[in-house]
Amino acid sequence: MKYPIVKPLLPQLDKYQTYIEQIFERNYLTNQGPCVEALQKKLAEYLEVDYLLLVSNGTQALHVAYAVMGIKNVITTPFTFAATPGSLAFQNIDFRFSDIDESTFNLCPQQIKQQDLVWADAILPVHVFGNPCDVESIQRLAQLHNLKVIYDAAHCFGSKYDIGSLLKYGDCATLSLHATKLFHCVEGGAVIFKCKADFERAKQLINFGQNTQNIPVSAGTNAKLSEVHGAMGLALFEHVNEILAHRQQLFEYYCGKLVGVVKLQQWHPLGKPNGAYMPVLLGSEALLESVQKCLSNQGIQTRRYFYPSLNSVTSYRHNSKMPISDDISSRVLCLPMYYDLTKVDVDIICDALQIAIKNY
Ligand SMILES: Cc1ncc(COP(=O)(O)O)c(C=O)c1O
């Protein structure tokens, strides 16, 4: 494909090599080593959060968040990646879907209110494609009903809300640092906590539940990030501002070109897009299928993300009707978005999209 849907960003090899050589010299490969510690500190500062813990991937970040919050009955969104409800199901946490807002694609607070909030002990919203949820309304609901809020912020590296970081909202938030993400460690993730005690507890949990004397004081898991992964993060971190700025520009450029061609996700008025994804909403599923085929024939890869709406997936035993998520999921298509893309590439992709729609 001339234009893949994503293209993992690699640092300059010599930069990565320098970190790898240091790892070889130290012969210290994992267990919260110097690369991971350094990256953790840099990311906490950069993302303007107090308590950020690096873990082995975004799914483990969710697992750790659930364990620290001690949740059992969760309300979440069906318009997300399999990792969100899949991690709940895997931990035998009971969950119910609530429908989304048709414009923002995020959990709709009005719909959450319709749920049994006496049954629930937590809300797990996803900031879909990096777009901030209605964090204020969700916070009010959570306070009123004594619920924990865990944001799956897998797409939110560098996302802003008002003048600060979006990652500050909720009792905790999780990031994915997977190779396909805006910023990555090949595989990696992070949990951001509001409170220090939760952060300290998570540090034990990701290390088999052991305390600083290596005594297991609770059940735990192994979710540590290795030094080799940390090194990738450190090498890429040197370019983090350029990466973010370029993707934000691409996103704005795409949006400008697509006005009047397709519908776009409505961004929160206080949010600033990070350029993580480029979703478009087509008029019907039949049109989407035709457009996808037509673009593919021209070497432009697209992705139905998120499809299907996860309420319809029988393995979660939750095949309830979620009319808005079902509809949005059938019509959303993500266009290529990655650092190597140029505005000329965006012109080519948008022109091809426009012609594909016209010819339908
Ligand atoms: C919304 C969402 N949550 C969680 C994850 C899982 O992250 P990871 O692949 O790092 O485990 C993803 C991955 O893309 C995601 O899109």
mmCIF file of C-alpha atoms and ligand atoms in Angstrom:
data_model
loop_
_atom_site.group_PDB
_atom_site.id
_atom_site.type_symbol
_atom_site.label_atom_id
_atom_site.label_comp_id
_atom_site.label_asym_id
_atom_site.label_seq_id
_atom_site.Cartn_x
_atom_site.Cartn_y
_atom_site.Cartn_z
ATOM 1 C CA MET A 1 0.000 0.000 0.000
ATOM 2 C CA LYS A 2 1.314 3.447 -0.896
ATOM 3 C CA TYR A 3 -0.533 4.914 2.081
ATOM 4 C CA PRO A 4 -0.864 2.473 4.979
ATOM 5 C CA ILE A 5 -3.325 3.372 7.703
ATOM 6 C CA VAL A 6 -0.474 3.777 10.218
ATOM 7 C CA LYS A 7 3.286 3.706 9.995
ATOM 8 C CA PRO A 8 5.197 3.163 13.252
ATOM 9 C CA LEU A 9 7.659 5.973 13.817
ATOM 10 C CA LEU A 10 11.267 4.904 14.367
ATOM 11 C CA PRO A 11 13.937 7.097 15.947
ATOM 12 C CA GLN A 12 17.323 7.583 14.289
ATOM 13 C CA LEU A 13 19.096 4.259 14.649
ATOM 14 C CA ASP A 14 22.240 5.794 16.173
ATOM 15 C CA LYS A 15 20.176 7.488 18.894
ATOM 16 C CA TYR A 16 18.477 4.223 19.791
ATOM 17 C CA GLN A 17 21.834 2.448 19.610
ATOM 18 C CA THR A 18 23.359 4.825 22.149
ATOM 19 C CA TYR A 19 20.692 3.862 24.695
ATOM 20 C CA ILE A 20 21.062 0.170 23.833
ATOM 21 C CA GLU A 21 24.836 0.343 24.291
ATOM 22 C CA GLN A 22 24.309 1.835 27.738
ATOM 23 C CA ILE A 23 21.927 -1.022 28.560
ATOM 24 C CA PHE A 24 24.571 -3.529 27.437
ATOM 25 C CA GLU A 25 27.196 -1.819 29.585
ATOM 26 C CA ARG A 26 24.958 -1.874 32.652
ATOM 27 C CA ASN A 27 23.596 -5.360 31.885
ATOM 28 C CA TYR A 28 20.420 -4.216 33.657
ATOM 29 C CA LEU A 29 17.518 -5.210 31.436
ATOM 30 C CA THR A 30 14.309 -4.810 33.388
ATOM 31 C CA ASN A 31 12.809 -4.243 36.877
ATOM 32 C CA GLN A 32 12.346 -0.480 36.788
ATOM 33 C CA GLY A 33 15.802 0.248 35.407
ATOM 34 C CA PRO A 34 17.368 3.626 34.592
ATOM 35 C CA CYS A 35 15.813 3.958 31.103
ATOM 36 C CA VAL A 36 12.319 3.295 32.412
ATOM 37 C CA GLU A 37 12.840 5.585 35.405
ATOM 38 C CA ALA A 38 14.159 8.372 33.171
ATOM 39 C CA LEU A 39 11.331 8.008 30.667
ATOM 40 C CA GLN A 40 8.729 7.911 33.426
ATOM 41 C CA LYS A 41 10.039 11.196 34.821
ATOM 42 C CA LYS A 42 10.196 12.871 31.411
ATOM 43 C CA LEU A 43 6.682 11.754 30.490
ATOM 44 C CA ALA A 44 5.161 12.868 33.801
ATOM 45 C CA GLU A 45 6.679 16.328 33.294
ATOM 46 C CA TYR A 46 5.759 16.522 29.630
ATOM 47 C CA LEU A 47 2.203 15.369 30.165
ATOM 48 C CA GLU A 48 1.869 17.595 33.256
ATOM 49 C CA VAL A 49 0.807 14.851 35.653
ATOM 50 C CA ASP A 50 2.086 13.957 39.119
ATOM 51 C CA TYR A 51 1.866 10.184 39.264
ATOM 52 C CA LEU A 52 2.595 8.324 36.049
ATOM 53 C CA LEU A 53 3.601 4.669 36.092
ATOM 54 C CA LEU A 54 4.966 3.003 32.967
ATOM 55 C CA VAL A 55 3.704 -0.514 32.300
ATOM 56 C CA SER A 56 4.145 -3.130 29.588
ATOM 57 C CA ASN A 57 1.142 -2.127 27.430
ATOM 58 C CA GLY A 58 -2.139 -0.216 27.431
ATOM 59 C CA THR A 59 -4.186 -3.302 28.256
ATOM 60 C CA GLN A 60 -2.087 -4.032 31.342
ATOM 61 C CA ALA A 61 -2.537 -0.383 32.253
ATOM 62 C CA LEU A 62 -6.295 -0.994 32.338
ATOM 63 C CA HIS A 63 -5.866 -4.186 34.385
ATOM 64 C CA VAL A 64 -3.717 -2.379 36.925
ATOM 65 C CA ALA A 65 -6.164 0.534 37.091
ATOM 66 C CA TYR A 66 -9.091 -1.837 37.810
ATOM 67 C CA ALA A 67 -7.146 -3.660 40.503
ATOM 68 C CA VAL A 68 -6.043 -0.471 42.256
ATOM 69 C CA MET A 69 -9.540 1.016 42.126
ATOM 70 C CA GLY A 70 -11.039 -2.283 43.346
ATOM 71 C CA ILE A 71 -14.028 -2.055 41.018
ATOM 72 C CA LYS A 72 -16.648 -4.736 40.418
ATOM 73 C CA ASN A 73 -19.557 -3.237 38.460
ATOM 74 C CA VAL A 74 -18.676 -0.960 35.604
ATOM 75 C CA ILE A 75 -20.472 1.176 33.033
ATOM 76 C CA THR A 76 -18.528 1.550 29.818
ATOM 77 C CA THR A 77 -18.828 2.332 26.128
ATOM 78 C CA PRO A 78 -19.427 -0.110 23.284
ATOM 79 C CA PHE A 79 -17.653 2.201 20.822
ATOM 80 C CA THR A 80 -14.082 1.283 21.661
ATOM 81 C CA PHE A 81 -11.321 -1.204 20.975
ATOM 82 C CA ALA A 82 -11.647 -4.785 22.244
ATOM 83 C CA ALA A 83 -9.103 -4.061 24.998
ATOM 84 C CA THR A 84 -11.588 -1.957 26.993
ATOM 85 C CA PRO A 85 -14.422 -4.453 27.645
ATOM 86 C CA GLY A 86 -12.101 -7.413 27.000
ATOM 87 C CA SER A 87 -9.919 -6.500 29.972
ATOM 88 C CA LEU A 88 -13.015 -6.165 32.180
ATOM 89 C CA ALA A 89 -14.314 -9.561 31.065
ATOM 90 C CA PHE A 90 -10.866 -11.105 31.541
ATOM 91 C CA GLN A 91 -10.826 -9.924 35.159
ATOM 92 C CA ASN A 92 -14.409 -11.131 35.703
ATOM 93 C CA ILE A 93 -15.564 -7.585 36.331
ATOM 94 C CA ASP A 94 -19.255 -7.205 35.594
ATOM 95 C CA PHE A 95 -19.994 -4.476 33.082
ATOM 96 C CA ARG A 96 -22.830 -2.856 31.186
ATOM 97 C CA PHE A 97 -22.676 -0.767 28.061
ATOM 98 C CA SER A 98 -24.163 2.684 27.836
ATOM 99 C CA ASP A 99 -24.732 4.371 24.488
ATOM 100 C CA ILE A 100 -22.586 7.127 23.003
ATOM 101 C CA ASP A 101 -23.176 10.642 21.746
ATOM 102 C CA GLU A 102 -23.657 10.667 17.983
ATOM 103 C CA SER A 103 -21.465 13.731 17.435
ATOM 104 C CA THR A 104 -18.536 13.220 19.794
ATOM 105 C CA PHE A 105 -18.541 9.369 19.675
ATOM 106 C CA ASN A 106 -17.904 9.413 23.453
ATOM 107 C CA LEU A 107 -20.080 8.062 26.284
ATOM 108 C CA CYS A 108 -23.117 10.286 26.669
ATOM 109 C CA PRO A 109 -23.685 11.532 30.254
ATOM 110 C CA GLN A 110 -27.476 11.604 29.696
ATOM 111 C CA GLN A 111 -27.355 7.925 28.791
ATOM 112 C CA ILE A 112 -25.169 7.117 31.798
ATOM 113 C CA LYS A 113 -27.854 8.691 34.001
ATOM 114 C CA GLN A 114 -30.367 6.145 32.657
ATOM 115 C CA GLN A 115 -28.208 3.279 33.939
ATOM 116 C CA ASP A 116 -28.538 1.633 37.348
ATOM 117 C CA LEU A 117 -26.060 3.797 39.215
ATOM 118 C CA VAL A 118 -26.781 2.022 42.494
ATOM 119 C CA TRP A 119 -25.487 -1.199 40.952
ATOM 120 C CA ALA A 120 -22.402 0.484 39.465
ATOM 121 C CA ASP A 121 -19.222 1.328 41.324
ATOM 122 C CA ALA A 122 -17.296 2.794 38.400
ATOM 123 C CA ILE A 123 -17.521 4.449 34.998
ATOM 124 C CA LEU A 124 -14.975 3.585 32.334
ATOM 125 C CA PRO A 125 -15.254 6.137 29.525
ATOM 126 C CA VAL A 126 -12.922 6.255 26.534
ATOM 127 C CA HIS A 127 -11.704 9.573 25.119
ATOM 128 C CA VAL A 128 -12.370 8.293 21.609
ATOM 129 C CA PHE A 129 -9.623 9.183 19.110
ATOM 130 C CA GLY A 130 -8.225 11.591 21.743
ATOM 131 C CA ASN A 131 -11.421 13.667 21.930
ATOM 132 C CA PRO A 132 -12.138 14.650 25.553
ATOM 133 C CA CYS A 133 -15.288 13.178 27.070
ATOM 134 C CA ASP A 134 -17.659 15.492 28.874
ATOM 135 C CA VAL A 135 -15.376 15.212 31.897
ATOM 136 C CA GLU A 136 -17.262 17.776 33.987
ATOM 137 C CA SER A 137 -20.653 16.040 33.707
ATOM 138 C CA ILE A 138 -19.079 12.631 34.282
ATOM 139 C CA GLN A 139 -17.318 13.962 37.376
ATOM 140 C CA ARG A 140 -20.586 15.394 38.742
ATOM 141 C CA LEU A 141 -22.356 12.071 38.182
ATOM 142 C CA ALA A 142 -19.518 10.169 39.803
ATOM 143 C CA GLN A 143 -19.563 12.411 42.865
ATOM 144 C CA LEU A 144 -23.319 12.193 43.202
ATOM 145 C CA HIS A 145 -23.342 8.389 43.034
ATOM 146 C CA ASN A 146 -19.992 7.701 44.652
ATOM 147 C CA LEU A 147 -18.455 6.127 41.559
ATOM 148 C CA LYS A 148 -14.835 5.773 40.553
ATOM 149 C CA VAL A 149 -13.898 7.119 37.133
ATOM 150 C CA ILE A 150 -11.208 5.420 35.066
ATOM 151 C CA TYR A 151 -10.539 6.993 31.689
ATOM 152 C CA ASP A 152 -9.259 4.739 28.948
ATOM 153 C CA ALA A 153 -7.070 7.443 27.428
ATOM 154 C CA ALA A 154 -5.193 5.070 25.108
ATOM 155 C CA HIS A 155 -5.419 7.654 22.285
ATOM 156 C CA CYS A 156 -4.652 10.730 24.363
ATOM 157 C CA PHE A 157 -0.913 11.246 24.320
ATOM 158 C CA GLY A 158 -0.548 15.036 24.401
ATOM 159 C CA SER A 159 -4.324 15.718 24.384
ATOM 160 C CA LYS A 160 -5.209 18.954 26.101
ATOM 161 C CA TYR A 161 -8.349 19.945 27.923
ATOM 162 C CA ASP A 162 -8.758 23.658 28.595
ATOM 163 C CA ILE A 163 -5.303 24.834 29.617
ATOM 164 C CA GLY A 164 -4.056 21.541 31.062
ATOM 165 C CA SER A 165 -3.600 17.878 30.388
ATOM 166 C CA LEU A 166 -6.637 15.719 29.685
ATOM 167 C CA LEU A 167 -4.906 12.931 31.594
ATOM 168 C CA LYS A 168 -5.576 14.688 34.905
ATOM 169 C CA TYR A 169 -9.258 13.794 34.831
ATOM 170 C CA GLY A 170 -10.760 10.827 36.638
ATOM 171 C CA ASP A 171 -9.347 8.842 39.543
ATOM 172 C CA CYS A 172 -6.951 7.461 37.020
ATOM 173 C CA ALA A 173 -6.353 7.362 33.268
ATOM 174 C CA THR A 174 -4.528 4.869 31.087
ATOM 175 C CA LEU A 175 -2.356 5.407 28.025
ATOM 176 C CA SER A 176 -1.244 3.027 25.297
ATOM 177 C CA LEU A 177 2.307 3.394 24.018
ATOM 178 C CA HIS A 178 1.904 0.754 21.321
ATOM 179 C CA ALA A 179 3.959 0.971 18.101
ATOM 180 C CA THR A 180 0.984 2.344 16.154
ATOM 181 C CA LYS A 181 0.393 5.183 18.582
ATOM 182 C CA LEU A 182 1.498 8.800 18.239
ATOM 183 C CA PHE A 183 4.284 8.215 20.784
ATOM 184 C CA HIS A 184 5.417 4.707 21.599
ATOM 185 C CA CYS A 185 7.837 2.245 23.189
ATOM 186 C CA VAL A 186 7.105 -0.557 20.644
ATOM 187 C CA GLU A 187 4.853 -2.030 23.340
ATOM 188 C CA GLY A 188 4.089 0.018 26.396
ATOM 189 C CA GLY A 189 1.485 1.803 28.433
ATOM 190 C CA ALA A 190 1.049 4.035 31.446
ATOM 191 C CA VAL A 191 -1.360 4.556 34.306
ATOM 192 C CA ILE A 192 -1.797 8.074 35.596
ATOM 193 C CA PHE A 193 -3.154 8.393 39.107
ATOM 194 C CA LYS A 194 -4.637 11.340 40.891
ATOM 195 C CA CYS A 195 -3.431 10.170 44.276
ATOM 196 C CA LYS A 196 0.023 9.083 45.446
ATOM 197 C CA ALA A 197 -1.240 6.141 47.512
ATOM 198 C CA ASP A 198 -2.823 4.601 44.391
ATOM 199 C CA PHE A 199 0.402 5.123 42.463
ATOM 200 C CA GLU A 200 2.420 3.381 45.197
ATOM 201 C CA ARG A 201 -0.026 0.487 45.278
ATOM 202 C CA ALA A 202 0.194 0.146 41.473
ATOM 203 C CA LYS A 203 4.002 0.011 41.692
ATOM 204 C CA GLN A 204 3.653 -3.087 43.880
ATOM 205 C CA LEU A 205 0.955 -4.668 41.717
ATOM 206 C CA ILE A 206 3.010 -4.551 38.523
ATOM 207 C CA ASN A 207 5.847 -6.261 40.365
ATOM 208 C CA PHE A 208 4.031 -9.417 41.569
ATOM 209 C CA GLY A 209 2.400 -7.573 44.478
ATOM 210 C CA GLN A 210 5.770 -7.300 46.239
ATOM 211 C CA ASN A 211 6.765 -4.504 48.574
ATOM 212 C CA THR A 212 10.197 -2.842 48.511
ATOM 213 C CA GLN A 213 11.607 -5.754 50.547
ATOM 214 C CA ASN A 214 10.343 -8.153 47.838
ATOM 215 C CA ILE A 215 7.700 -9.597 50.135
ATOM 216 C CA PRO A 216 4.427 -10.297 48.284
ATOM 217 C CA VAL A 217 1.900 -8.290 50.245
ATOM 218 C CA SER A 218 -0.974 -8.739 47.803
ATOM 219 C CA ALA A 219 -1.892 -10.594 44.640
ATOM 220 C CA GLY A 220 -0.070 -9.023 41.737
ATOM 221 C CA THR A 221 1.035 -9.393 38.165
ATOM 222 C CA ASN A 222 4.047 -8.693 36.007
ATOM 223 C CA ALA A 223 3.376 -5.547 33.994
ATOM 224 C CA LYS A 224 6.846 -4.013 34.066
ATOM 225 C CA LEU A 225 8.237 -2.210 31.050
ATOM 226 C CA SER A 226 11.659 -3.472 29.973
ATOM 227 C CA GLU A 227 14.735 -1.300 29.517
ATOM 228 C CA VAL A 228 14.809 -2.020 25.774
ATOM 229 C CA HIS A 229 11.269 -0.658 25.461
ATOM 230 C CA GLY A 230 12.170 2.276 27.689
ATOM 231 C CA ALA A 231 15.123 3.029 25.392
ATOM 232 C CA MET A 232 12.798 3.286 22.388
ATOM 233 C CA GLY A 233 10.653 5.748 24.319
ATOM 234 C CA LEU A 234 13.696 7.828 25.304
ATOM 235 C CA ALA A 235 14.993 7.947 21.726
ATOM 236 C CA LEU A 236 11.599 9.045 20.392
ATOM 237 C CA PHE A 237 11.049 11.471 23.246
ATOM 238 C CA GLU A 238 13.807 13.657 21.796
ATOM 239 C CA HIS A 239 11.354 14.423 18.942
ATOM 240 C CA VAL A 240 8.111 14.482 20.870
ATOM 241 C CA ASN A 241 7.299 18.143 20.195
ATOM 242 C CA GLU A 242 7.859 17.786 16.430
ATOM 243 C CA ILE A 243 5.811 14.576 16.332
ATOM 244 C CA LEU A 244 2.867 16.127 18.108
ATOM 245 C CA ALA A 245 2.996 19.429 16.205
ATOM 246 C CA HIS A 246 3.204 17.731 12.804
ATOM 247 C CA ARG A 247 0.289 15.423 13.525
ATOM 248 C CA GLN A 248 -1.804 18.299 14.843
ATOM 249 C CA GLN A 249 -1.108 20.206 11.619
ATOM 250 C CA LEU A 250 -2.016 17.185 9.507
ATOM 251 C CA PHE A 251 -5.256 16.801 11.447
ATOM 252 C CA GLU A 252 -6.209 20.443 10.921
ATOM 253 C CA TYR A 253 -5.271 20.231 7.262
ATOM 254 C CA TYR A 254 -7.372 17.080 6.784
ATOM 255 C CA CYS A 255 -10.328 18.740 8.537
ATOM 256 C CA GLY A 256 -10.071 21.826 6.314
ATOM 257 C CA LYS A 257 -10.019 19.683 3.170
ATOM 258 C CA LEU A 258 -12.931 17.512 4.288
ATOM 259 C CA VAL A 259 -15.434 20.228 5.164
ATOM 260 C CA GLY A 260 -18.570 19.564 3.124
ATOM 261 C CA VAL A 261 -17.230 16.198 1.920
ATOM 262 C CA VAL A 262 -17.880 14.019 4.977
ATOM 263 C CA LYS A 263 -19.024 14.498 8.563
ATOM 264 C CA LEU A 264 -16.283 14.767 11.163
ATOM 265 C CA GLN A 265 -16.210 13.849 14.840
ATOM 266 C CA GLN A 266 -17.282 16.865 16.872
ATOM 267 C CA TRP A 267 -14.429 17.875 19.096
ATOM 268 C CA HIS A 268 -14.972 19.063 22.659
ATOM 269 C CA PRO A 269 -14.842 22.897 22.584
ATOM 270 C CA LEU A 270 -12.212 22.870 25.354
ATOM 271 C CA GLY A 271 -10.165 20.074 23.790
ATOM 272 C CA LYS A 272 -7.179 20.400 21.499
ATOM 273 C CA PRO A 273 -6.767 17.557 18.990
ATOM 274 C CA ASN A 274 -3.492 15.633 19.143
ATOM 275 C CA GLY A 275 -3.731 14.208 15.619
ATOM 276 C CA ALA A 276 -3.812 10.612 16.826
ATOM 277 C CA TYR A 277 -6.415 9.460 14.259
ATOM 278 C CA MET A 278 -8.346 10.801 11.275
ATOM 279 C CA PRO A 279 -11.869 9.386 11.498
ATOM 280 C CA VAL A 280 -14.590 10.378 9.038
ATOM 281 C CA LEU A 281 -18.300 9.577 9.172
ATOM 282 C CA LEU A 282 -19.904 8.430 5.931
ATOM 283 C CA GLY A 283 -23.589 8.560 5.020
ATOM 284 C CA SER A 284 -24.200 4.798 5.079
ATOM 285 C CA GLU A 285 -22.416 1.484 5.563
ATOM 286 C CA ALA A 286 -22.847 0.680 1.872
ATOM 287 C CA LEU A 287 -21.097 3.930 0.967
ATOM 288 C CA LEU A 288 -18.332 3.157 3.452
ATOM 289 C CA GLU A 289 -17.732 -0.268 1.924
ATOM 290 C CA SER A 290 -17.634 1.186 -1.576
ATOM 291 C CA VAL A 291 -15.256 4.012 -0.530
ATOM 292 C CA GLN A 292 -12.981 1.611 1.319
ATOM 293 C CA LYS A 293 -12.682 -0.618 -1.756
ATOM 294 C CA CYS A 294 -12.129 2.291 -4.101
ATOM 295 C CA LEU A 295 -9.367 3.805 -1.880
ATOM 296 C CA SER A 296 -7.743 0.423 -1.434
ATOM 297 C CA ASN A 297 -7.538 0.033 -5.224
ATOM 298 C CA GLN A 298 -5.519 3.245 -5.252
ATOM 299 C CA GLY A 299 -3.129 2.100 -2.543
ATOM 300 C CA ILE A 300 -4.846 3.982 0.292
ATOM 301 C CA GLN A 301 -5.502 1.834 3.311
ATOM 302 C CA THR A 302 -8.375 2.718 5.627
ATOM 303 C CA ARG A 303 -9.637 1.046 8.770
ATOM 304 C CA ARG A 304 -13.044 0.471 10.262
ATOM 305 C CA TYR A 305 -12.150 1.571 13.755
ATOM 306 C CA PHE A 306 -14.108 0.719 15.898
ATOM 307 C CA TYR A 307 -16.113 -1.977 14.253
ATOM 308 C CA PRO A 308 -18.224 -3.794 15.218
ATOM 309 C CA SER A 309 -19.871 -1.929 18.074
ATOM 310 C CA LEU A 310 -18.881 -4.161 20.976
ATOM 311 C CA ASN A 311 -22.393 -4.584 22.383
ATOM 312 C CA SER A 312 -22.977 -6.890 19.416
ATOM 313 C CA VAL A 313 -20.020 -9.151 20.189
ATOM 314 C CA THR A 314 -21.402 -12.351 21.642
ATOM 315 C CA SER A 315 -18.211 -13.358 23.469
ATOM 316 C CA TYR A 316 -18.891 -10.581 25.990
ATOM 317 C CA ARG A 317 -22.466 -11.872 26.426
ATOM 318 C CA HIS A 318 -23.704 -8.313 26.068
ATOM 319 C CA ASN A 319 -25.609 -8.321 22.817
ATOM 320 C CA SER A 320 -27.863 -5.460 23.820
ATOM 321 C CA LYS A 321 -29.026 -2.825 21.346
ATOM 322 C CA MET A 322 -27.027 0.394 21.379
ATOM 323 C CA PRO A 323 -28.628 2.224 18.450
ATOM 324 C CA ILE A 324 -26.209 5.138 18.281
ATOM 325 C CA SER A 325 -23.033 3.129 18.684
ATOM 326 C CA ASP A 326 -24.356 0.503 16.236
ATOM 327 C CA ASP A 327 -25.007 3.239 13.689
ATOM 328 C CA ILE A 328 -21.770 5.218 14.169
ATOM 329 C CA SER A 329 -19.695 2.068 14.170
ATOM 330 C CA SER A 330 -21.175 1.047 10.822
ATOM 331 C CA ARG A 331 -20.196 4.377 9.217
ATOM 332 C CA VAL A 332 -16.849 5.463 10.694
ATOM 333 C CA LEU A 333 -13.735 5.021 8.622
ATOM 334 C CA CYS A 334 -10.229 6.058 9.681
ATOM 335 C CA LEU A 335 -7.940 7.537 7.042
ATOM 336 C CA PRO A 336 -4.119 7.234 7.013
ATOM 337 C CA MET A 337 -2.489 9.222 9.803
ATOM 338 C CA TYR A 338 1.187 9.024 10.698
ATOM 339 C CA TYR A 339 4.205 11.259 11.130
ATOM 340 C CA ASP A 340 5.689 10.598 7.663
ATOM 341 C CA LEU A 341 2.545 11.845 5.922
ATOM 342 C CA THR A 342 2.780 15.231 4.184
ATOM 343 C CA LYS A 343 0.146 17.784 3.207
ATOM 344 C CA VAL A 344 0.603 16.684 -0.418
ATOM 345 C CA ASP A 345 -0.263 13.125 0.644
ATOM 346 C CA VAL A 346 -3.335 14.451 2.447
ATOM 347 C CA ASP A 347 -4.367 16.269 -0.749
ATOM 348 C CA ILE A 348 -4.101 12.994 -2.699
ATOM 349 C CA ILE A 349 -6.049 11.016 -0.077
ATOM 350 C CA CYS A 350 -8.800 13.646 0.216
ATOM 351 C CA ASP A 351 -9.168 13.967 -3.554
ATOM 352 C CA ALA A 352 -9.457 10.173 -3.864
ATOM 353 C CA LEU A 353 -12.053 10.144 -1.083
ATOM 354 C CA GLN A 354 -14.088 12.880 -2.713
ATOM 355 C CA ILE A 355 -14.102 11.072 -6.073
ATOM 356 C CA ALA A 356 -15.002 7.757 -4.423
ATOM 357 C CA ILE A 357 -18.023 9.386 -2.768
ATOM 358 C CA LYS A 358 -19.080 11.128 -5.966
ATOM 359 C CA ASN A 359 -18.829 7.910 -7.986
ATOM 360 C CA TYR A 360 -20.923 5.900 -5.530
HETATM 361 C C1 LIG B 1 -9.258 2.450 23.352
HETATM 362 C C2 LIG B 1 -8.120 1.506 23.546
HETATM 363 N N1 LIG B 1 -7.900 1.000 24.775
HETATM 364 C C3 LIG B 1 -6.872 0.159 25.019
HETATM 365 C C4 LIG B 1 -6.005 -0.222 24.017
HETATM 366 C C5 LIG B 1 -4.936 -1.218 24.311
HETATM 367 O O1 LIG B 1 -3.633 -0.724 24.230
HETATM 368 P P1 LIG B 1 -2.405 -1.712 23.953
HETATM 369 O O2 LIG B 1 -2.470 -2.134 22.528
HETATM 370 O O3 LIG B 1 -1.204 -0.879 24.263
HETATM 371 O O4 LIG B 1 -2.544 -2.866 24.884
HETATM 372 C C6 LIG B 1 -6.186 0.291 22.729
HETATM 373 C C7 LIG B 1 -5.260 -0.072 21.640
HETATM 374 O O5 LIG B 1 -5.287 0.468 20.556
HETATM 375 C C8 LIG B 1 -7.273 1.164 22.485
HETATM 376 O O6 LIG B 1 -7.518 1.660 21.259
#
